[in-house]
Structures are given as C-alpha cells and as structure tokens.
PDB file of C-alpha atoms in Angstrom:
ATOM      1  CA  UNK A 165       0.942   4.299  15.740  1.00  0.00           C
ATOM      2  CA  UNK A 166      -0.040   0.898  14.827  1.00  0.00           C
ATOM      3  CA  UNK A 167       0.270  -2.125  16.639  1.00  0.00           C
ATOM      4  CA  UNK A 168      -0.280  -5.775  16.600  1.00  0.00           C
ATOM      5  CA  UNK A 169      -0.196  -8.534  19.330  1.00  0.00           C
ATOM      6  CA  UNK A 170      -0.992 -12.136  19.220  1.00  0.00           C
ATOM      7  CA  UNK A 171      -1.734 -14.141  22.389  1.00  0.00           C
ATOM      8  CA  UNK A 172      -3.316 -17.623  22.744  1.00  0.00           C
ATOM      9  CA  UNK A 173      -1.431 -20.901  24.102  1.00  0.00           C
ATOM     10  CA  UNK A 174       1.793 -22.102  23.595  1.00  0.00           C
ATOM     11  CA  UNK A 175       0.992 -25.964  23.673  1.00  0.00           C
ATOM     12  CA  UNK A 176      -1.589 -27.338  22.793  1.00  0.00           C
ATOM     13  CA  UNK A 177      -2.479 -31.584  22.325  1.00  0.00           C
ATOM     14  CA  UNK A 178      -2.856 -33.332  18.729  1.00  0.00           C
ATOM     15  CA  UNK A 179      -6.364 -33.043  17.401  1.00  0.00           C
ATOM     16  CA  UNK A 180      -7.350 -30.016  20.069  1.00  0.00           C
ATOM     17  CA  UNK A 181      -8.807 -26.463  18.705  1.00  0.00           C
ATOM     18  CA  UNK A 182      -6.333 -23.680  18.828  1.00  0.00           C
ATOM     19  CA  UNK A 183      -8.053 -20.123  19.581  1.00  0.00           C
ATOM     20  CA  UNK A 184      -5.500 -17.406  19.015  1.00  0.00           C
ATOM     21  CA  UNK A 185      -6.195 -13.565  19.498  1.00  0.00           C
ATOM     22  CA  UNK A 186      -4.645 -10.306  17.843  1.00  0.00           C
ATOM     23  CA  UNK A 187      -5.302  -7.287  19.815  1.00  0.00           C
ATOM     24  CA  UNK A 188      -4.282  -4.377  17.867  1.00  0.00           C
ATOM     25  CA  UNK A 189      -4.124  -0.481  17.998  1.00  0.00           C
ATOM     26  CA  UNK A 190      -4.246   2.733  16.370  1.00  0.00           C
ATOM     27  CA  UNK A 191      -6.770   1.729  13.515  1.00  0.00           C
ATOM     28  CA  UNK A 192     -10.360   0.553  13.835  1.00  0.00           C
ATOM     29  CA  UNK A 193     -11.542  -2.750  11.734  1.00  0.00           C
ATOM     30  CA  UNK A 194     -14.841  -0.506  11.321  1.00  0.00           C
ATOM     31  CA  UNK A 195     -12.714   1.900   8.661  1.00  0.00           C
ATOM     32  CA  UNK A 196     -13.210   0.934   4.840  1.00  0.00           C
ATOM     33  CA  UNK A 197     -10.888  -1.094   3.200  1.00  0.00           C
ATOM     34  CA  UNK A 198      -8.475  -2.322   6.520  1.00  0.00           C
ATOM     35  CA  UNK A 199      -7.951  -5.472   7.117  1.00  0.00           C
ATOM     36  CA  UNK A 200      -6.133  -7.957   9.741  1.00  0.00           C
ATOM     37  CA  UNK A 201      -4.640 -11.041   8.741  1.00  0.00           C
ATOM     38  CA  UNK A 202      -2.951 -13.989   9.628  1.00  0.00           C
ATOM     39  CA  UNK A 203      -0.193 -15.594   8.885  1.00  0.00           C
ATOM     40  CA  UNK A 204       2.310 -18.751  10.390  1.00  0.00           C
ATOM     41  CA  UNK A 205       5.822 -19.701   9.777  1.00  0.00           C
ATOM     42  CA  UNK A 206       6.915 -23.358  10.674  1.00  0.00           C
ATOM     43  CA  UNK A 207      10.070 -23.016  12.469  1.00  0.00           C
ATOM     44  CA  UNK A 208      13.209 -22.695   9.574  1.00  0.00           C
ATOM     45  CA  UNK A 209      10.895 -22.442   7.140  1.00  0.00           C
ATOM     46  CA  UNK A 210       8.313 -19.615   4.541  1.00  0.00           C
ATOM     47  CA  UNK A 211       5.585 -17.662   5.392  1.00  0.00           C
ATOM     48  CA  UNK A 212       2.068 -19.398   4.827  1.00  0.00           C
ATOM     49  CA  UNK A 213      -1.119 -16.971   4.330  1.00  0.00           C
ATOM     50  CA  UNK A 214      -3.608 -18.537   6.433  1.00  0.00           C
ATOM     51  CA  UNK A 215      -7.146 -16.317   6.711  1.00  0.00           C
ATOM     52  CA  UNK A 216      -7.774 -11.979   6.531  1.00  0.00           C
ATOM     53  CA  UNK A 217     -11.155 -10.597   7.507  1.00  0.00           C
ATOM     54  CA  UNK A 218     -11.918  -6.910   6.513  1.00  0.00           C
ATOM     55  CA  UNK A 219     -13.761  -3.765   7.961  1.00  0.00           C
ATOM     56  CA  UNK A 220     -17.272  -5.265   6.038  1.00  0.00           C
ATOM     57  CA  UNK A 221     -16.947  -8.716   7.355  1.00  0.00           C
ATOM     58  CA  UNK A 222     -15.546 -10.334   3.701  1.00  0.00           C
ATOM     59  CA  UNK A 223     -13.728 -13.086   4.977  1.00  0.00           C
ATOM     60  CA  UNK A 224     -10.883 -15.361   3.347  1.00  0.00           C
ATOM     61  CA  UNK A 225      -9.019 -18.056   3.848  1.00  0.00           C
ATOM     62  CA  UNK A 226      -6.232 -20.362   2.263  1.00  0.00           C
ATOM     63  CA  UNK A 227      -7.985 -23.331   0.521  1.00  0.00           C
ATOM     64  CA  UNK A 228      -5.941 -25.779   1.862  1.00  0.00           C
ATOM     65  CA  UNK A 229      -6.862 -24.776   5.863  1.00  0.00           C
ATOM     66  CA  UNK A 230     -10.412 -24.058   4.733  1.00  0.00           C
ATOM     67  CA  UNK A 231     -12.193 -26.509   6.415  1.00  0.00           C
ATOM     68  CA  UNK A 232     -10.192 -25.841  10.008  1.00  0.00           C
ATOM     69  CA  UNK A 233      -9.918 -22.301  10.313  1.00  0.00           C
ATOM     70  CA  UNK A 234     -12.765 -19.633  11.374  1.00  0.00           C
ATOM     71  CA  UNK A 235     -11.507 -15.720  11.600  1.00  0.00           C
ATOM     72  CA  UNK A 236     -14.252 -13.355  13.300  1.00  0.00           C
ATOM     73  CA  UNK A 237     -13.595 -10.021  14.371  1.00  0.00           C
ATOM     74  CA  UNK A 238     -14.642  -7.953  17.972  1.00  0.00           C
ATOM     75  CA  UNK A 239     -14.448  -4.136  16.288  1.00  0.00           C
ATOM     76  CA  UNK A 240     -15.488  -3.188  19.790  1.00  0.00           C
ATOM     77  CA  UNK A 241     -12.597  -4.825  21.453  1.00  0.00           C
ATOM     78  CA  UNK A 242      -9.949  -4.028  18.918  1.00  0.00           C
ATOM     79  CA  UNK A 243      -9.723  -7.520  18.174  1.00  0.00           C
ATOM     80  CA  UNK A 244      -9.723 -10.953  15.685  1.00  0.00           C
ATOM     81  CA  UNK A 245      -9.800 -13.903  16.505  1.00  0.00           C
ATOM     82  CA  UNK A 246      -8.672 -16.958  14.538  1.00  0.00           C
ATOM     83  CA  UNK A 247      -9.806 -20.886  15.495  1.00  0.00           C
ATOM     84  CA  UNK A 248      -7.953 -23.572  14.273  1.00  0.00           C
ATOM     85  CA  UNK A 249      -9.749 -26.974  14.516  1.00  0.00           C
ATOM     86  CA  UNK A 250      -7.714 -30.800  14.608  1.00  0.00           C
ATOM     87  CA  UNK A 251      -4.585 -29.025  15.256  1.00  0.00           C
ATOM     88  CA  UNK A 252      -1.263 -32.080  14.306  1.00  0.00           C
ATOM     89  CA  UNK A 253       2.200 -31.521  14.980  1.00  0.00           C
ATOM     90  CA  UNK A 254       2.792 -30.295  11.637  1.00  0.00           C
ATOM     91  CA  UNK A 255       0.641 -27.194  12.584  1.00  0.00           C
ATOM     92  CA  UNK A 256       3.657 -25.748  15.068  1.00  0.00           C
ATOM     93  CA  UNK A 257       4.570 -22.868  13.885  1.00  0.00           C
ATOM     94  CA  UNK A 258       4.636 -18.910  14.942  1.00  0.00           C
ATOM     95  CA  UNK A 259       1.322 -17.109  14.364  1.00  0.00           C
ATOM     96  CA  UNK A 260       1.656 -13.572  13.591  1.00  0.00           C
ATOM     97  CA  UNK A 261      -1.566 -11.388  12.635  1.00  0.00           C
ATOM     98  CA  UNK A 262      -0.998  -8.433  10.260  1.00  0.00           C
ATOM     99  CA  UNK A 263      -2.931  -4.996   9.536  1.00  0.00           C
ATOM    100  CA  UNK A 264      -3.603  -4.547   6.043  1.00  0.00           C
ATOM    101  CA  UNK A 265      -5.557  -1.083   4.217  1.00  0.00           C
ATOM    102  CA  UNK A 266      -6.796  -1.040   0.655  1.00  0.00           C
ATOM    103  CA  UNK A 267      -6.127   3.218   1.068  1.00  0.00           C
ATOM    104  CA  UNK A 268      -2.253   2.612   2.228  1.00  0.00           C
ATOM    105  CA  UNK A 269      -0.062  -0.593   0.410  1.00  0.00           C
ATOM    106  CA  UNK A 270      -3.279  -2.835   0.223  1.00  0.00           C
ATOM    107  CA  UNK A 271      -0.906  -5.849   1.656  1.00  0.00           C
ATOM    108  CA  UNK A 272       0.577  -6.418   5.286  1.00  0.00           C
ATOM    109  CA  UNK A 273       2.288  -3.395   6.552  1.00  0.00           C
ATOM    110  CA  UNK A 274       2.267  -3.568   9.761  1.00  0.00           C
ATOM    111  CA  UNK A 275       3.137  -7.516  12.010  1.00  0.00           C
ATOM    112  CA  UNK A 276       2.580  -8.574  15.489  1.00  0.00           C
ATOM    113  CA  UNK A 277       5.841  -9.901  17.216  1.00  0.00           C
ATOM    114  CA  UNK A 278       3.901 -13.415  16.387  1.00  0.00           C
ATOM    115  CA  UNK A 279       3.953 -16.488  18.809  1.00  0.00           C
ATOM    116  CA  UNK A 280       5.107 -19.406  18.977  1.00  0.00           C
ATOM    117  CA  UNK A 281       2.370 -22.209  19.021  1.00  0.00           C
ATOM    118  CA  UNK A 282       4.066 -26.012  19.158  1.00  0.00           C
ATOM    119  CA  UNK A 283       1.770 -29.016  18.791  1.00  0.00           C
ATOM    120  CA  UNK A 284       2.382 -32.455  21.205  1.00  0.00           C
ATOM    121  CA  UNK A 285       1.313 -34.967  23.469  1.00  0.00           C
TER     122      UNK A 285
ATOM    123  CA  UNK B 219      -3.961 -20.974  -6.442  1.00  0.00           C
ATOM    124  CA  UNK B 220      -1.304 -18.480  -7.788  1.00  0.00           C
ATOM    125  CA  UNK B 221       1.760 -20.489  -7.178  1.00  0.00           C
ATOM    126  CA  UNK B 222       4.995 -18.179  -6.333  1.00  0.00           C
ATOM    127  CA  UNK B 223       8.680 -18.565  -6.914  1.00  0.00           C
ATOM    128  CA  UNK B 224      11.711 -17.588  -5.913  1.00  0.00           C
ATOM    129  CA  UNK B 225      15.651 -17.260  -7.316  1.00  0.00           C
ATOM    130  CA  UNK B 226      18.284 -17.730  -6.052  1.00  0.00           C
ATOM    131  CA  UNK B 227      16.934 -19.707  -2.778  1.00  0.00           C
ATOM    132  CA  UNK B 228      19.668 -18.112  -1.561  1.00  0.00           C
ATOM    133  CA  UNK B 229      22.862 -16.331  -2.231  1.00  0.00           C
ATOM    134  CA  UNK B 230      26.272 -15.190  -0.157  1.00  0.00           C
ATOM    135  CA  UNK B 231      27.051 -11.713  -0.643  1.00  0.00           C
ATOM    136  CA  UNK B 232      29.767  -8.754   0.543  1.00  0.00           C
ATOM    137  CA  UNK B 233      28.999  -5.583   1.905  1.00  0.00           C
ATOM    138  CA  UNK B 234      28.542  -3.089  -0.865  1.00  0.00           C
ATOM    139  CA  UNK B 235      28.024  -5.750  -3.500  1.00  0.00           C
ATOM    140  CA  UNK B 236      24.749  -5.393  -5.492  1.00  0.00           C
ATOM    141  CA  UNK B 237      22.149  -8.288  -5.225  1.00  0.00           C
ATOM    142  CA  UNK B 238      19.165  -8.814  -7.087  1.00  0.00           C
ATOM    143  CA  UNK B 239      16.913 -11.592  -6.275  1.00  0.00           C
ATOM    144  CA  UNK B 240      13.951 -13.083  -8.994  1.00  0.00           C
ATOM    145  CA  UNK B 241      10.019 -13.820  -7.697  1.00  0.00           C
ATOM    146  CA  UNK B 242       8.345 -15.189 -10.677  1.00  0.00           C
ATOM    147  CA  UNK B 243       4.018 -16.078 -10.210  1.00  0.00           C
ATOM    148  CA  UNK B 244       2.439 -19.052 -12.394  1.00  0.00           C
ATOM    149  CA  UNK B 245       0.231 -16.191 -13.539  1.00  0.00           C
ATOM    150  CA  UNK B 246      -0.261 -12.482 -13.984  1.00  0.00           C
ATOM    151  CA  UNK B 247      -0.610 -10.129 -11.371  1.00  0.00           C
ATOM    152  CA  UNK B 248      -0.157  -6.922 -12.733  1.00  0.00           C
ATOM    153  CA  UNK B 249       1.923  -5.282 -10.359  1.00  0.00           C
ATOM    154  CA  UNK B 250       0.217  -6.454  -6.949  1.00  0.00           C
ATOM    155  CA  UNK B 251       3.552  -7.618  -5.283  1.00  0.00           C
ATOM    156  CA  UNK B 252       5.015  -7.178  -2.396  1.00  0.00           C
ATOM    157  CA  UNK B 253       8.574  -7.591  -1.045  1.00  0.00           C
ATOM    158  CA  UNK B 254       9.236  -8.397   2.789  1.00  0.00           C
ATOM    159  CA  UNK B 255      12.815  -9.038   4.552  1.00  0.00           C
ATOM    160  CA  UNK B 256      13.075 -11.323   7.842  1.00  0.00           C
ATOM    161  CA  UNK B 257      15.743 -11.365  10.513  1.00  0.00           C
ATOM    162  CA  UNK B 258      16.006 -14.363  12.693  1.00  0.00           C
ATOM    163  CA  UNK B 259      13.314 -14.480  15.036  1.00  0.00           C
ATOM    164  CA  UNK B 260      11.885 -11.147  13.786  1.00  0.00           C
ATOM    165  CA  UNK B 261       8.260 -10.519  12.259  1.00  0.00           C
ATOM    166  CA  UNK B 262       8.614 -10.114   8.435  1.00  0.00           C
ATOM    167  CA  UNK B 263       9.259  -6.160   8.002  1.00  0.00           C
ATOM    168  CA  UNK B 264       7.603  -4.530   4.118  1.00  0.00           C
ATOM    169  CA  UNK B 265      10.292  -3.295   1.841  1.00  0.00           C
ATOM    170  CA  UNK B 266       8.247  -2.543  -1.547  1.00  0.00           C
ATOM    171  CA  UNK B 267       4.697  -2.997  -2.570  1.00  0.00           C
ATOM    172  CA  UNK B 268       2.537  -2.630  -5.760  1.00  0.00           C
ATOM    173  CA  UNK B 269       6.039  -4.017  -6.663  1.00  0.00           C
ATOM    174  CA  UNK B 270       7.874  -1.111  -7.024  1.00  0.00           C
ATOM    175  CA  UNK B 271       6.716   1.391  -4.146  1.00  0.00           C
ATOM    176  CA  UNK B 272       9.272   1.783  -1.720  1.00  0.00           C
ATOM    177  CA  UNK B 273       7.291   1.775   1.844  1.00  0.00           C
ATOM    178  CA  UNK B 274       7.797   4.833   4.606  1.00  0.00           C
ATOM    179  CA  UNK B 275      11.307   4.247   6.101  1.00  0.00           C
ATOM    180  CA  UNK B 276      13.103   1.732   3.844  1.00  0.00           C
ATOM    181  CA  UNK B 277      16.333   2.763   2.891  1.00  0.00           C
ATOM    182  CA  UNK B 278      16.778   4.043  -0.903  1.00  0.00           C
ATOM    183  CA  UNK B 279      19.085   1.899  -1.841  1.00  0.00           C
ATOM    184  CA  UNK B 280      15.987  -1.142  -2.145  1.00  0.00           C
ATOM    185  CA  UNK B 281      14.600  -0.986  -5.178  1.00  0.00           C
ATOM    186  CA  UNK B 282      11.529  -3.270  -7.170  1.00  0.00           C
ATOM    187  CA  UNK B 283      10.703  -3.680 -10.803  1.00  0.00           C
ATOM    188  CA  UNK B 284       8.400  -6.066 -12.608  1.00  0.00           C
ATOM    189  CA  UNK B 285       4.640  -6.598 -13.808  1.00  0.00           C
ATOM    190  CA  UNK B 286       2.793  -9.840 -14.900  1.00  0.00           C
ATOM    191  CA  UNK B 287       4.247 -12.730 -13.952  1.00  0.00           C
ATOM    192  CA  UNK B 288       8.307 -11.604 -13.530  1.00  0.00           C
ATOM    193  CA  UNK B 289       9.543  -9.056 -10.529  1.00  0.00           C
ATOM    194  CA  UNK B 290      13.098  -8.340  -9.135  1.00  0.00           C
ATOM    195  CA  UNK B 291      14.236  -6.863  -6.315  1.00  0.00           C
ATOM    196  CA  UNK B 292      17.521  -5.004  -6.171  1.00  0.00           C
ATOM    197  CA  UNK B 293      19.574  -3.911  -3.225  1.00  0.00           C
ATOM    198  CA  UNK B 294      21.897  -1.287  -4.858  1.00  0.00           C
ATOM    199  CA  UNK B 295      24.745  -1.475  -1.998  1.00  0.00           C
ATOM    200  CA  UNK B 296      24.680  -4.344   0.603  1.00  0.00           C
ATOM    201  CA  UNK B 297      24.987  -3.224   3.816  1.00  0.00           C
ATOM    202  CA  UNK B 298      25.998  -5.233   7.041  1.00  0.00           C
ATOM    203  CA  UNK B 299      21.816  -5.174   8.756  1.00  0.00           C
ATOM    204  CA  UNK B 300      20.547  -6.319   4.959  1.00  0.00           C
ATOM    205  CA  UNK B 301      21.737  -9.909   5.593  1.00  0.00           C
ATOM    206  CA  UNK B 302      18.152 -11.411   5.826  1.00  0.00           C
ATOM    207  CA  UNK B 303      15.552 -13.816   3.999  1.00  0.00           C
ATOM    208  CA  UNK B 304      13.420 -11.810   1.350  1.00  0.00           C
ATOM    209  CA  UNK B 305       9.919 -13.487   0.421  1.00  0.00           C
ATOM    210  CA  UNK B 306       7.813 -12.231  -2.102  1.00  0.00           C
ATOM    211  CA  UNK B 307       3.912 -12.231  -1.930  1.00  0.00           C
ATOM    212  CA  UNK B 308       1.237 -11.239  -4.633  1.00  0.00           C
ATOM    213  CA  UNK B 309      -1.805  -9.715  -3.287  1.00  0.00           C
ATOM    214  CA  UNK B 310      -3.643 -10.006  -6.859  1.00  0.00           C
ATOM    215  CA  UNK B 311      -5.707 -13.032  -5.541  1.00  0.00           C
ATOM    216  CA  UNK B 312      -6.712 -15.497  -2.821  1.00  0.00           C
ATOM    217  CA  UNK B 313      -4.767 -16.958  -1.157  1.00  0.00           C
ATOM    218  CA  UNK B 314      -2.094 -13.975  -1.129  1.00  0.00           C
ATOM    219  CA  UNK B 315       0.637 -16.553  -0.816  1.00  0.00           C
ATOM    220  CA  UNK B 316       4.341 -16.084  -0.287  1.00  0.00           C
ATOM    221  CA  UNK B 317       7.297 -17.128  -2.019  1.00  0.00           C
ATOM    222  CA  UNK B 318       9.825 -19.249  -0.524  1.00  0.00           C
ATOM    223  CA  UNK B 319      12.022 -17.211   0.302  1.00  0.00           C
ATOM    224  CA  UNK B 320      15.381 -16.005  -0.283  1.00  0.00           C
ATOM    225  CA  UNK B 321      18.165 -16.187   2.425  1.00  0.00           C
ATOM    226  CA  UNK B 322      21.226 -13.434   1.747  1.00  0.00           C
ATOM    227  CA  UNK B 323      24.299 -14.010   4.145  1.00  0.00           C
ATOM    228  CA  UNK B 324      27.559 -12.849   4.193  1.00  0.00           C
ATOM    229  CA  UNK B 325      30.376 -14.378   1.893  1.00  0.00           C
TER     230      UNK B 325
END
C-alpha cells in the first residue's frame, strides 16, 4: 500500500526559504523507473507541476520555478525533500508530493493529502 | 513548454446525463495523457492514463479517447459523487503541466 505525506510549515514570511518534506511508503525511490513529485494548487485555482526526482537521481523542474526550487531525495529515509527559495504571497498554495513509476501509469498515481503553505508578514 | 487546454471550463450536468469534456495540447503527445478528478479539499484522484487506460478502481462508466494533440473524456452516466473538477496533464514532456481544469456541478 502506497502512501504519501507532506509536512513542512504552514506560514512562512515574504522572501524566506520554504523546506517541505514527503515521507512516503510502500515503494523505495531506489527501484527503476519510480518517481516522487511535486505539485501546488493556489487556493480556487489548477494544479501547477513544480519539480519530480527519480530512482537514478534525474531531476526536473518547471522552467518558470527553476531558479527557486531544489528537490533531493533521502532513499534511506523514505523521503524528498523540496526547497523553495524567495517565497511571495503569490506562492500560497497546497503542496502535495506524488509517486510516479515508469512500470505502472508512468504519471502520478498515487497523492499525499497535500498542505497548506500561506505566505505573509 | 507544452501548453494545455481545456473545454468546457465548466459545465452543469444531471445525474445520468452523459458529459464529455475536451483537453487539447499546443503539440503532439502521442497518447501520454492523463485524466485526474478533484473534490473540494481532496488530493487530485487518477481516472485514465496513456489517455485511454482506465486506472485500478475507477468506475467503468469513465472512459478516454484521443492521440496527438486532441483527447476527450467521457463519463457515460453521471452519478451524484462525479460532481468534481477534471484536469488533464500530458506526461510526453517537461514540465508535465496540467490543464485548467474543468468544474462539473449539478444543474
């Protein structure tokens, strides 16, 4: 059984670093072709693809967060970790992390419950 | 980036109707879509990938079609817990981005 959890703060101040962590189980990020990504959802509004790291260490990230974002992985601790630099208001938003295998759909089957990260002064 | 679209943005249905909703990509990506529905304060949940494979556990009556650039997906008979928002996302390159969505509530 496969499961996802994201934890970090839930405020944090304009132009602070956010560090949130997904602690999963029931797959290992040492197994060929899985993945764990993440994703955020402003409140009332779409899903944004943010970053995904893989089982070999092949990183991505969305273009447009690039410069901000850093995803590393702890396959000993069952977890990833995903920094977000110069965080602005416009970055609240729930952050959910996602398990993804090249063997199964090859996209995000399986979500944390996601958490809610709001950005003031 | 691939840039993704959806149609309608959203629609107002009845239980039992039929409802087909459009995701259309600024490019081709063979058949490396997904479908996901989202309840109110709910993680996204996948209906359909490699845009037509119905995932373990979703009800039959979800359906996907489409390659390239043009995709549908069909609910065959609308039932009360399928009032959601549906987002498409192609997985055929980075970024995978999502659509924006398609909100279905009752008429």
């Amino acid at each position: 059984q496969i499961t996802l959890k994201e934890s970090g703060p839930t405020l944090v101040k304009p132009t602070q670093t956010l560090t949130l962590t997904c602690t999963f189980s029931g797959f290992s990020l040492s197994t060929s072709g899985v993945g764990v990504g993440w994703i955020r959802q402003p409140p009332g509004k779409a899903l944004e693809w943010l970053a995904l790291i893989y089982w070999d260490d092949d990183k991505r990230y969305s273009p447009s967060l690039k410069s901000r974002l850093t995803i590393t992985k702890d396959t000993s601790k069952n977890q990833v970790v995903l920094t977000m630099t110069n965080m602005d208001p416009v970055d609240t938003a729930t952050y959910y992390c996602a398990h993804s295998d090249y063997d199964s759909s090859g996209t995000f089957d399986y979500w944390g419950q996601g958490t809610l990260v709001t950005v003031s002064s | 980036a691939i840039r993704m679209t959806q149609s309608p943005s959203s629609l107002s249905a009845s239980t039992g109707d039929r409802v087909t909703i459009t995701c259309r990509a600024s490019q081709g990506i063979s058949s490396y879509l997904a479908w996901y529905q989202q309840k109110p304060g709910k993680a996204p949940k996948l209906l359909i990938y490699a845009a037509s494979t119905l995932q373990s556990g979703v009800p039959s009556r979800f359906s996907g079609s489409g390659s390239g650039t043009d995709f549908t997906l069909t609910i065959s008979c609308l039932q009360s817990e399928d009032f959601a928002t549906y987002y498409c996302q192609q997985y055929y390159s980075y970024p995978r981005d999502f659509g924006p969505g398609t909100k279905v509530d009752i008429k």
